[in-house]
XYZ file of N, CA and C in Angstrom:
222
model
N 1.144 -1.031 0.102
C 0.164 0.159 -0.203
C 0.933 1.338 0.233
N 1.827 1.260 -0.533
C 2.873 2.139 -0.259
C 2.590 3.316 -1.714
N 2.065 4.233 -0.931
C 1.658 5.701 -2.091
C 0.632 6.211 -1.326
N 0.119 4.831 -0.698
C -1.651 5.192 -0.785
C -1.734 5.915 0.776
N -2.982 6.226 -0.080
C -4.031 7.167 1.727
C -3.944 5.712 2.963
N -4.292 5.611 4.058
C -4.252 5.042 4.811
C -5.451 4.313 5.030
N -5.769 3.183 6.075
C -7.345 2.498 6.187
C -7.975 3.871 7.085
N -8.893 4.186 7.180
C -9.614 5.027 8.183
C -10.517 4.021 8.689
N -10.353 3.076 9.930
C -11.882 2.948 10.564
C -11.964 3.475 11.952
N -13.570 4.124 11.521
C -13.814 5.471 12.084
C -14.822 5.100 13.156
N -15.817 5.580 14.263
C -15.593 5.823 15.365
C -17.224 4.408 15.483
N -17.069 3.558 16.146
C -18.482 2.694 16.095
C -20.115 3.303 15.690
N -20.254 2.613 15.138
C -21.303 3.421 15.322
C -23.004 2.768 15.724
N -23.692 3.553 16.123
C -24.887 3.145 17.189
C -25.982 1.959 17.374
N -25.484 1.361 15.615
C -26.954 1.025 14.787
C -25.826 -1.195 14.815
N -24.127 -0.485 14.930
C -23.123 -2.011 15.076
C -21.848 -1.571 13.891
N -20.835 -1.281 14.145
C -19.868 -1.560 12.911
C -19.418 -0.556 13.320
N -18.031 -0.579 12.580
C -17.466 0.181 11.923
C -16.425 0.638 10.370
N -17.213 2.537 10.137
C -16.969 2.197 8.593
C -15.701 2.214 8.596
N -15.272 1.590 7.133
C -13.870 0.870 7.115
C -13.813 1.888 5.197
N -13.690 2.798 5.568
C -12.345 3.663 4.377
C -11.011 3.914 3.429
N -11.283 4.147 2.662
C -9.249 4.182 1.595
C -9.160 5.726 1.056
N -8.888 6.986 1.675
C -9.380 7.320 0.375
C -10.586 8.714 0.782
N -11.654 8.318 -0.453
C -12.837 8.989 -0.749
C -13.196 7.425 -0.848
N -12.487 6.030 -0.634
C -13.793 5.543 -1.294
C -13.841 4.452 -0.201
N -15.742 3.597 0.285
C -16.692 3.337 1.483
C -15.458 1.469 1.310
N -15.626 0.629 1.788
C -14.855 -0.519 1.932
C -15.911 -1.448 2.167
N -16.666 -0.439 3.073
C -17.291 -1.344 4.449
C -18.530 -1.103 5.906
N -18.480 -1.916 6.431
C -18.823 -1.733 7.842
C -17.961 -3.744 8.127
N -17.471 -2.321 8.753
C -16.594 -3.744 9.434
C -17.427 -3.496 11.349
N -17.095 -5.051 11.275
C -17.653 -5.762 13.272
C -16.954 -6.096 13.806
N -15.192 -6.078 13.367
C -14.949 -7.139 13.911
C -12.782 -7.054 13.366
N -12.668 -7.744 14.007
C -10.998 -7.383 13.189
C -10.766 -7.392 12.240
N -11.150 -8.925 12.407
C -11.485 -10.425 11.229
C -12.073 -9.229 9.526
N -13.075 -8.191 9.995
C -13.510 -7.677 8.337
C -12.094 -6.878 8.014
N -11.631 -5.852 8.882
C -11.175 -4.914 8.663
C -9.879 -5.692 7.742
N -8.923 -6.807 8.685
C -8.252 -7.321 8.242
C -8.940 -7.828 6.155
N -9.875 -8.166 6.214
C -10.621 -8.641 4.706
C -10.730 -6.956 3.896
N -10.781 -5.863 4.536
C -10.651 -4.324 3.878
C -9.518 -4.777 3.345
N -8.459 -4.677 4.036
C -7.203 -4.281 3.950
C -6.134 -5.355 2.787
N -7.100 -6.647 2.576
C -6.476 -7.378 1.542
C -7.234 -7.347 0.387
N -8.796 -6.805 0.331
C -9.118 -6.475 -0.931
C -8.630 -4.828 -1.313
N -7.610 -4.331 -0.405
C -7.203 -2.646 -0.500
C -6.229 -2.682 -1.262
N -5.569 -4.402 -1.366
C -3.965 -4.946 -1.636
C -2.804 -5.235 -0.961
N -3.485 -5.177 0.531
C -2.600 -5.149 1.421
C -1.480 -6.283 1.511
N -0.255 -6.835 1.532
C -0.125 -7.645 1.597
C 0.155 -8.378 3.441
N -0.303 -10.190 3.447
C -0.711 -9.966 4.980
C 0.332 -10.660 5.669
N 1.515 -10.794 5.120
C 3.223 -10.227 5.974
C 3.279 -8.163 6.174
N 2.278 -7.634 5.088
C 2.291 -5.931 5.935
C 1.157 -6.053 6.868
N 0.391 -6.783 7.074
C -1.471 -6.212 7.162
C -0.441 -5.716 9.563
N -0.380 -4.576 9.691
C 0.077 -4.519 10.743
C -1.404 -3.753 11.741
N -2.356 -3.867 11.882
C -3.356 -3.210 12.959
C -3.439 -2.125 13.370
N -1.637 -2.372 14.001
C -1.417 -1.111 15.572
C -0.954 -0.296 15.009
N -0.863 -0.224 13.739
C 1.225 0.944 12.384
C 0.202 1.932 12.436
N -0.139 3.183 13.032
C -0.915 4.120 12.403
C -0.843 4.309 10.410
N 0.923 3.984 10.367
C 0.559 5.010 8.849
C 0.305 3.447 8.277
N -0.578 2.406 8.308
C -0.791 1.714 8.040
C -3.015 1.414 8.030
N -3.390 2.137 9.665
C -4.719 2.450 10.266
C -4.546 3.322 10.551
N -5.829 4.142 10.491
C -6.564 5.622 11.456
C -7.555 4.489 12.057
N -7.344 4.233 13.268
C -7.919 3.877 14.230
C -8.906 5.377 14.646
N -10.264 5.222 14.449
C -10.709 7.007 15.249
C -11.611 6.061 16.457
N -12.350 6.219 17.406
C -12.510 6.917 18.254
C -12.652 4.887 19.159
N -11.037 4.584 18.964
C -10.888 3.434 19.789
C -10.213 2.854 19.065
N -9.304 2.161 19.446
C -9.021 0.706 18.305
C -9.088 -0.384 18.003
N -8.627 -1.194 17.682
C -8.846 -2.240 17.189
C -9.443 -3.148 18.876
N -9.798 -2.650 19.613
C -10.623 -3.562 20.623
C -11.899 -3.121 21.350
N -11.896 -1.878 20.409
C -13.444 -1.270 20.613
C -14.279 -1.334 19.397
N -16.096 -1.630 19.609
C -17.279 -1.619 18.579
C -18.326 -1.771 18.864
N -18.206 -0.735 19.889
C -19.531 -0.460 20.069
C -19.239 0.861 21.092
N -20.096 1.924 21.111
C -19.960 3.158 21.828
C -19.237 2.784 23.104
N -19.726 3.964 24.100
C -18.970 4.188 25.357
C -19.850 3.759 25.833
N -20.721 3.015 26.438
C -21.717 2.757 27.116
C -22.229 1.428 26.756
N -22.613 1.142 25.983
C -23.254 0.494 25.543
C -22.225 -0.445 24.722
N -23.042 -2.023 24.441
C -21.682 -3.268 24.223
C -21.554 -3.172 25.854
């Protein structure tokens, strides 16, 4: 993914899941890290390069990979 926009995992929604985008492209809604990994794979990220904690690759907004619901929910 060198030279491309990093993946943004948006804050959890009230209906569940987190929207995932790269640049202006909506990749879908993730309900767990397995979904984020699949979106990265579809975006062309090699399995060896999938470091979910690397802020150069993934911009976690509203909480990191362990957060899948809004505070006070779930």
